[in-house]
PDB file of C-alpha atoms in Angstrom:
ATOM      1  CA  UNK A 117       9.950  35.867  17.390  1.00  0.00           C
ATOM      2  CA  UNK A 118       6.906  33.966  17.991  1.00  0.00           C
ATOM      3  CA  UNK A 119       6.844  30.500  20.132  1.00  0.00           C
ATOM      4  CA  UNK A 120       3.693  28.219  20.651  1.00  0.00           C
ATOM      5  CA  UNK A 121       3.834  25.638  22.553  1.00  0.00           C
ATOM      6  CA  UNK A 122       1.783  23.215  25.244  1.00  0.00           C
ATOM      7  CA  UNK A 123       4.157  23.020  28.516  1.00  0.00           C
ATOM      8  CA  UNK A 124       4.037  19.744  29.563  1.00  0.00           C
ATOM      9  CA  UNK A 125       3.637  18.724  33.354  1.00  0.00           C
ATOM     10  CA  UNK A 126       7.520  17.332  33.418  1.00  0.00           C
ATOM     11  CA  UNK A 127       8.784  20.561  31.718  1.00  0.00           C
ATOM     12  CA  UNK A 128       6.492  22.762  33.778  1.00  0.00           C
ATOM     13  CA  UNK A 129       7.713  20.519  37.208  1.00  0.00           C
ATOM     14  CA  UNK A 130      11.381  20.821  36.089  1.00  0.00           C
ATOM     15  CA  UNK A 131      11.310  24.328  35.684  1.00  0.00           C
ATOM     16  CA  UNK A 132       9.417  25.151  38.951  1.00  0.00           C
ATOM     17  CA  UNK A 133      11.805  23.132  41.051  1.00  0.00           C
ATOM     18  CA  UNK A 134      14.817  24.629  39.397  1.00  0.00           C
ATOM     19  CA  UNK A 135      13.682  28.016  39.956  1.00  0.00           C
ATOM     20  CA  UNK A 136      12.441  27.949  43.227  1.00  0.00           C
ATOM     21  CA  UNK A 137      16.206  26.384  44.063  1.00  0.00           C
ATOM     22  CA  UNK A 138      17.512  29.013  42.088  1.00  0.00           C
ATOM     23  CA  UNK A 139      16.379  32.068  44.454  1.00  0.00           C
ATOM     24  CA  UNK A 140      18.718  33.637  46.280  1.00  0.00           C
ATOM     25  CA  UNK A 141      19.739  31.266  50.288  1.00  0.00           C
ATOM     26  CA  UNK A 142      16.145  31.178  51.406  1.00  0.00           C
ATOM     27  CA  UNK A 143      15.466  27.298  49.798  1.00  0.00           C
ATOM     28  CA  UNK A 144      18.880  26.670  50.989  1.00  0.00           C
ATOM     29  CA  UNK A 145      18.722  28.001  54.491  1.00  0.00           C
ATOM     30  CA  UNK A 146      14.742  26.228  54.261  1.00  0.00           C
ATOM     31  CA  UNK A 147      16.125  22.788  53.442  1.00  0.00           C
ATOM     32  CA  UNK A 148      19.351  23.573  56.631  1.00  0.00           C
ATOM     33  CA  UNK A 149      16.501  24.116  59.122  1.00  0.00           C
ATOM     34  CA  UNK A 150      14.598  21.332  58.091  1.00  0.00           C
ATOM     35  CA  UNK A 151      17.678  18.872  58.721  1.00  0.00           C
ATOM     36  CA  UNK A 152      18.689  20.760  61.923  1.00  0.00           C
ATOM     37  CA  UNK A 153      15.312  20.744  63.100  1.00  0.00           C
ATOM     38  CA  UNK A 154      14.892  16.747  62.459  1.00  0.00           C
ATOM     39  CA  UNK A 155      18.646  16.000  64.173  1.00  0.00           C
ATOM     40  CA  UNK A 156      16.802  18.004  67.040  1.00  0.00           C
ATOM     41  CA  UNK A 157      13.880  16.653  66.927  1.00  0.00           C
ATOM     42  CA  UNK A 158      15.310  12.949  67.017  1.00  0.00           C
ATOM     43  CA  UNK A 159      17.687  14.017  69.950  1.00  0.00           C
ATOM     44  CA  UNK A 160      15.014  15.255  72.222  1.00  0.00           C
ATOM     45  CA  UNK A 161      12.734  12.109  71.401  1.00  0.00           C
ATOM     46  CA  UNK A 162      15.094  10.235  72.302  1.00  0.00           C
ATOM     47  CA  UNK A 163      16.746  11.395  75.106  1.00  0.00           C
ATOM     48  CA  UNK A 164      12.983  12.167  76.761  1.00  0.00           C
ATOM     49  CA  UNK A 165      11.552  10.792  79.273  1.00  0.00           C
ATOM     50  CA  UNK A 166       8.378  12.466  79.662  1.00  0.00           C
ATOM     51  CA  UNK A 167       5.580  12.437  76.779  1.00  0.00           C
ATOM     52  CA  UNK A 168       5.727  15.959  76.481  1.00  0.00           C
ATOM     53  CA  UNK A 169       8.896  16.040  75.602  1.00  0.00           C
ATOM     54  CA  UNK A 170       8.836  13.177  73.361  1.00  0.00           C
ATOM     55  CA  UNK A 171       5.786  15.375  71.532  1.00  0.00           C
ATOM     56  CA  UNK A 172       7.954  18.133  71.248  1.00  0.00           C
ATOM     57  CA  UNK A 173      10.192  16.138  69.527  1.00  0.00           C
ATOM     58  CA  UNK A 174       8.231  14.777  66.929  1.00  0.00           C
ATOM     59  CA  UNK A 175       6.857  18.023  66.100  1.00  0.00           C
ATOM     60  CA  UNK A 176      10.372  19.306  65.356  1.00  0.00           C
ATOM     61  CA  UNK A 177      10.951  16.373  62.989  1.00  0.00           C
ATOM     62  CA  UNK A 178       7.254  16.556  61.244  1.00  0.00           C
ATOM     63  CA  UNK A 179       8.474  20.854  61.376  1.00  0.00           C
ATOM     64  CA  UNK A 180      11.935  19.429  59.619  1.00  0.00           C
ATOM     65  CA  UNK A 181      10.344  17.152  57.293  1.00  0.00           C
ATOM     66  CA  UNK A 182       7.802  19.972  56.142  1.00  0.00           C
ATOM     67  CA  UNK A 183      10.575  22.395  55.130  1.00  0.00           C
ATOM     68  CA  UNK A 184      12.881  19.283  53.391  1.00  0.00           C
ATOM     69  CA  UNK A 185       8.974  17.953  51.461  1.00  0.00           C
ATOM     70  CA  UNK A 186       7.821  22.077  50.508  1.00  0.00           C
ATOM     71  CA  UNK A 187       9.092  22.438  47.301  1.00  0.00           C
ATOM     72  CA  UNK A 188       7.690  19.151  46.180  1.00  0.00           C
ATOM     73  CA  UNK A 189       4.268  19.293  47.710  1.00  0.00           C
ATOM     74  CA  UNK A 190       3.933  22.853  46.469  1.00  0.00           C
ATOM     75  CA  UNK A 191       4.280  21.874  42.699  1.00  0.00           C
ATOM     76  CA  UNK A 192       2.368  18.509  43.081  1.00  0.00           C
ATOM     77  CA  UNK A 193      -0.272  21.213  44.117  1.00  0.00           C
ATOM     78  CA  UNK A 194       0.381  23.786  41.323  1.00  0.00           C
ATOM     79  CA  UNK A 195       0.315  20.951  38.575  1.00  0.00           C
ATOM     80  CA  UNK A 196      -2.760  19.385  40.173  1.00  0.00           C
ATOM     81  CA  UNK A 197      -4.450  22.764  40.017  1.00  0.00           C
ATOM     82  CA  UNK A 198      -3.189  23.321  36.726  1.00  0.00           C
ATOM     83  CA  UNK A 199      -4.694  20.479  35.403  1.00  0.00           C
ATOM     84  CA  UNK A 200      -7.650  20.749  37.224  1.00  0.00           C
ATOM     85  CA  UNK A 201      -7.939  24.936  35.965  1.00  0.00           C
ATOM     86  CA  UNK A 202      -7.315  23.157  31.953  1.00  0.00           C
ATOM     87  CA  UNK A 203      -4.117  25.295  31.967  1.00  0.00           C
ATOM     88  CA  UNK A 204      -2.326  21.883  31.436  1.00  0.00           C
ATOM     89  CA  UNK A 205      -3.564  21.450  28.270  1.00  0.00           C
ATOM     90  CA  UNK A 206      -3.513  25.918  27.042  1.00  0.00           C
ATOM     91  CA  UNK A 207      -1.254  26.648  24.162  1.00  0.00           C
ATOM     92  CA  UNK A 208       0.809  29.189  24.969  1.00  0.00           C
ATOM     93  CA  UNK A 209       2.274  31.988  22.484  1.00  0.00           C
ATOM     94  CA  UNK A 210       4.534  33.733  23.625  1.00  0.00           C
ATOM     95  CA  UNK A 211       5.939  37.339  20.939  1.00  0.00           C
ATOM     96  CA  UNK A 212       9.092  38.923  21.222  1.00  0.00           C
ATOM     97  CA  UNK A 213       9.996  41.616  19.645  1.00  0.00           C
ATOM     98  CA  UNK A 214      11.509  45.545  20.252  1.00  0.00           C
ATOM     99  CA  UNK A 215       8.057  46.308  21.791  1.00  0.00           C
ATOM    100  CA  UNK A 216       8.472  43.676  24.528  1.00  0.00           C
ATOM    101  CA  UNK A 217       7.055  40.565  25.303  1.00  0.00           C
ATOM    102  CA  UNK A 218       3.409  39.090  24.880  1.00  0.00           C
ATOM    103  CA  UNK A 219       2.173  36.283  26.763  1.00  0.00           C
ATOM    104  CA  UNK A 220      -0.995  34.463  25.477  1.00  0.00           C
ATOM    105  CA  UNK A 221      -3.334  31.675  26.164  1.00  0.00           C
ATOM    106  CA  UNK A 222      -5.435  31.979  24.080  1.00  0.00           C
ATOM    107  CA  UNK A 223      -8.381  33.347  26.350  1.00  0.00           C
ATOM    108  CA  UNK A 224      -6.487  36.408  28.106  1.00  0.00           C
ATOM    109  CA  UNK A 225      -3.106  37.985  26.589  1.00  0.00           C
ATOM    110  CA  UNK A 226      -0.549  40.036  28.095  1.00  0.00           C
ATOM    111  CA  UNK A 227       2.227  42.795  26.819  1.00  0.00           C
ATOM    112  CA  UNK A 228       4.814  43.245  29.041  1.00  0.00           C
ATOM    113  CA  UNK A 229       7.095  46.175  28.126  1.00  0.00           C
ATOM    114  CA  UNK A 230      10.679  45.578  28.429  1.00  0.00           C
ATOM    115  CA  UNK A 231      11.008  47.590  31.554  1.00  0.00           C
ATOM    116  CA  UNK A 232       8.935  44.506  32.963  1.00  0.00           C
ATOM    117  CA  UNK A 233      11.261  42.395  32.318  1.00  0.00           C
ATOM    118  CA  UNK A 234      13.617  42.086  34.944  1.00  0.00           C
ATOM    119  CA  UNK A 235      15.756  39.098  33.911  1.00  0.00           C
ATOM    120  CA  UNK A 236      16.067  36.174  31.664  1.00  0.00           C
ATOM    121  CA  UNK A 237      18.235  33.071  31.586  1.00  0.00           C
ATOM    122  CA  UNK A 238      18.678  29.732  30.311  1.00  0.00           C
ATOM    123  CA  UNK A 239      17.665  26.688  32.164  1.00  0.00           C
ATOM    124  CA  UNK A 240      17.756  22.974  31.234  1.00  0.00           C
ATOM    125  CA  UNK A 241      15.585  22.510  28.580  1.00  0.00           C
ATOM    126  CA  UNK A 242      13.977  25.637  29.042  1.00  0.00           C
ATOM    127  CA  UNK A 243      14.633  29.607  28.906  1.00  0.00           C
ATOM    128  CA  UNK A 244      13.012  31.908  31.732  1.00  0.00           C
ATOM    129  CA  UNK A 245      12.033  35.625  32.112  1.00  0.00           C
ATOM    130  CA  UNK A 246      11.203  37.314  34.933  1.00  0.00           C
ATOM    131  CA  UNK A 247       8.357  39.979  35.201  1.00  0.00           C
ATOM    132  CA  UNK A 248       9.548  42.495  38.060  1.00  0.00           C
ATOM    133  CA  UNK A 249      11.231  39.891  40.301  1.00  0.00           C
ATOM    134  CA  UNK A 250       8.392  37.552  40.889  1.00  0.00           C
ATOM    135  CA  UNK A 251       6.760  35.905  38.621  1.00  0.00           C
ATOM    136  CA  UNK A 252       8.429  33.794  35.919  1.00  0.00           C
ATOM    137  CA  UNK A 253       7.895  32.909  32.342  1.00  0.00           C
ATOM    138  CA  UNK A 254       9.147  29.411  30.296  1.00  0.00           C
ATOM    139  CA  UNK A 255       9.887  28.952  27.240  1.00  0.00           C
ATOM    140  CA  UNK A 256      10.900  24.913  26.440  1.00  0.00           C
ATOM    141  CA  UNK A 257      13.807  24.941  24.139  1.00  0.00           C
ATOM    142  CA  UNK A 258      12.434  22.645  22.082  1.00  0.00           C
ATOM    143  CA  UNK A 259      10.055  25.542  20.412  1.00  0.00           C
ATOM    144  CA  UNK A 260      13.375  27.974  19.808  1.00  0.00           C
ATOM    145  CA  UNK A 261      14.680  27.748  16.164  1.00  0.00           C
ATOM    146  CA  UNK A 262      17.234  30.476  16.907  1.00  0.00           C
ATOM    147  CA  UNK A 263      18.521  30.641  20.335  1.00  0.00           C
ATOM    148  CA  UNK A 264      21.036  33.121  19.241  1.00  0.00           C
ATOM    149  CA  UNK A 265      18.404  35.415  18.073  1.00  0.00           C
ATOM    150  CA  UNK A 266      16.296  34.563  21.100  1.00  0.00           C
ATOM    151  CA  UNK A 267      19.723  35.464  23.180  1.00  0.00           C
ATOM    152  CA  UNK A 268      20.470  38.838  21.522  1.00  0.00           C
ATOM    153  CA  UNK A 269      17.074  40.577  22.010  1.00  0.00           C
ATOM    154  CA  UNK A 270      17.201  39.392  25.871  1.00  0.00           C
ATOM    155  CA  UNK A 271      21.091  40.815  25.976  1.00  0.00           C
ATOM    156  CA  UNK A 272      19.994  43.953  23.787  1.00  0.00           C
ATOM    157  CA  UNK A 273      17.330  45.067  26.445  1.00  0.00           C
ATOM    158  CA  UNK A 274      19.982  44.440  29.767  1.00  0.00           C
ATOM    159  CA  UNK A 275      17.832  41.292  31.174  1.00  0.00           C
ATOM    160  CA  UNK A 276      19.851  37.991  29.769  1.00  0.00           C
ATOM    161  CA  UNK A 277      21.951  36.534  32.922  1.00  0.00           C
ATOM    162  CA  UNK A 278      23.101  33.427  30.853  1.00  0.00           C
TER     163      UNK A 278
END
């Protein structure tokens, strides 16, 4: 199976987010200290009466509002740097088959063997593989002809999570 495509900024945004919400408690716990540290922050500024106190607690809510705004500032920054790299614009290809998978943009290409492949999943509008629990691969499903093909090789090789 061979899928080329252009990932758009809205796919590529949509998929980053929904990953990095996906990991396992840390954006969770992130996003809980972020609102605890705000409610903190606005109950010391408030309750203060000296300025150092009232500093402390507007550090605690910029602190809170850093860990609530992270996910989105970080892939405003990826897609800015993205476009700015021309990676924006890169078709992808992107081979699977019993050898693995291949990753291509034309300038560089990758095989990953299937022992590289730790996981892969369906997300909306988009299917993911993971490469040795960090980095991530998408596929939009508007490129798959055959998602039950695309399916079976991921479940044949132990890495589809559905």
């Amino acid at each position: 199976m061979v899928y080329e495509f252009e990932l758009t900024d809205e796919e590529f945004r949509r998929a980053w987010l929904a990953e990095y919400f996906r990991r396992p408690a840390l954006p969770i716990l992130r996003g809980l200290a972020g609102l605890v540290l705000i409610g903190l922050g606005i109950q010391t500024s408030q309750g203060a009466t000296e300025l150092t106190a009232r500093g402390i607690g507007m550090a605690a809510i910029v602190l809170g509002m850093w860990q609530l705004l992270r996910p989105f500032l970080l892939v405003r920054a990826l897609l800015r740097a993205r476009r700015d790299k021309g990676a924006a614009s890169q078709r992808m290809r992107v081979r699977i088959d019993e050898s693995g998978v291949g990753v291509s943009d034309g300038a560089k290409e990758t095989q990953l063997d299937w022992g590289a492949i730790t996981a892969a999943g369906r997300g909306k509008g988009y299917v993911w593989f993971e490469v040795r629990g960090s980095a991530r691969g998408t596929i939009p499903t508007r490129v798959i002809d055959d998602d039950a093909a695309l399916v079976e090789v991921f479940t044949r090789h132990g890495t589809w999570r559905g």
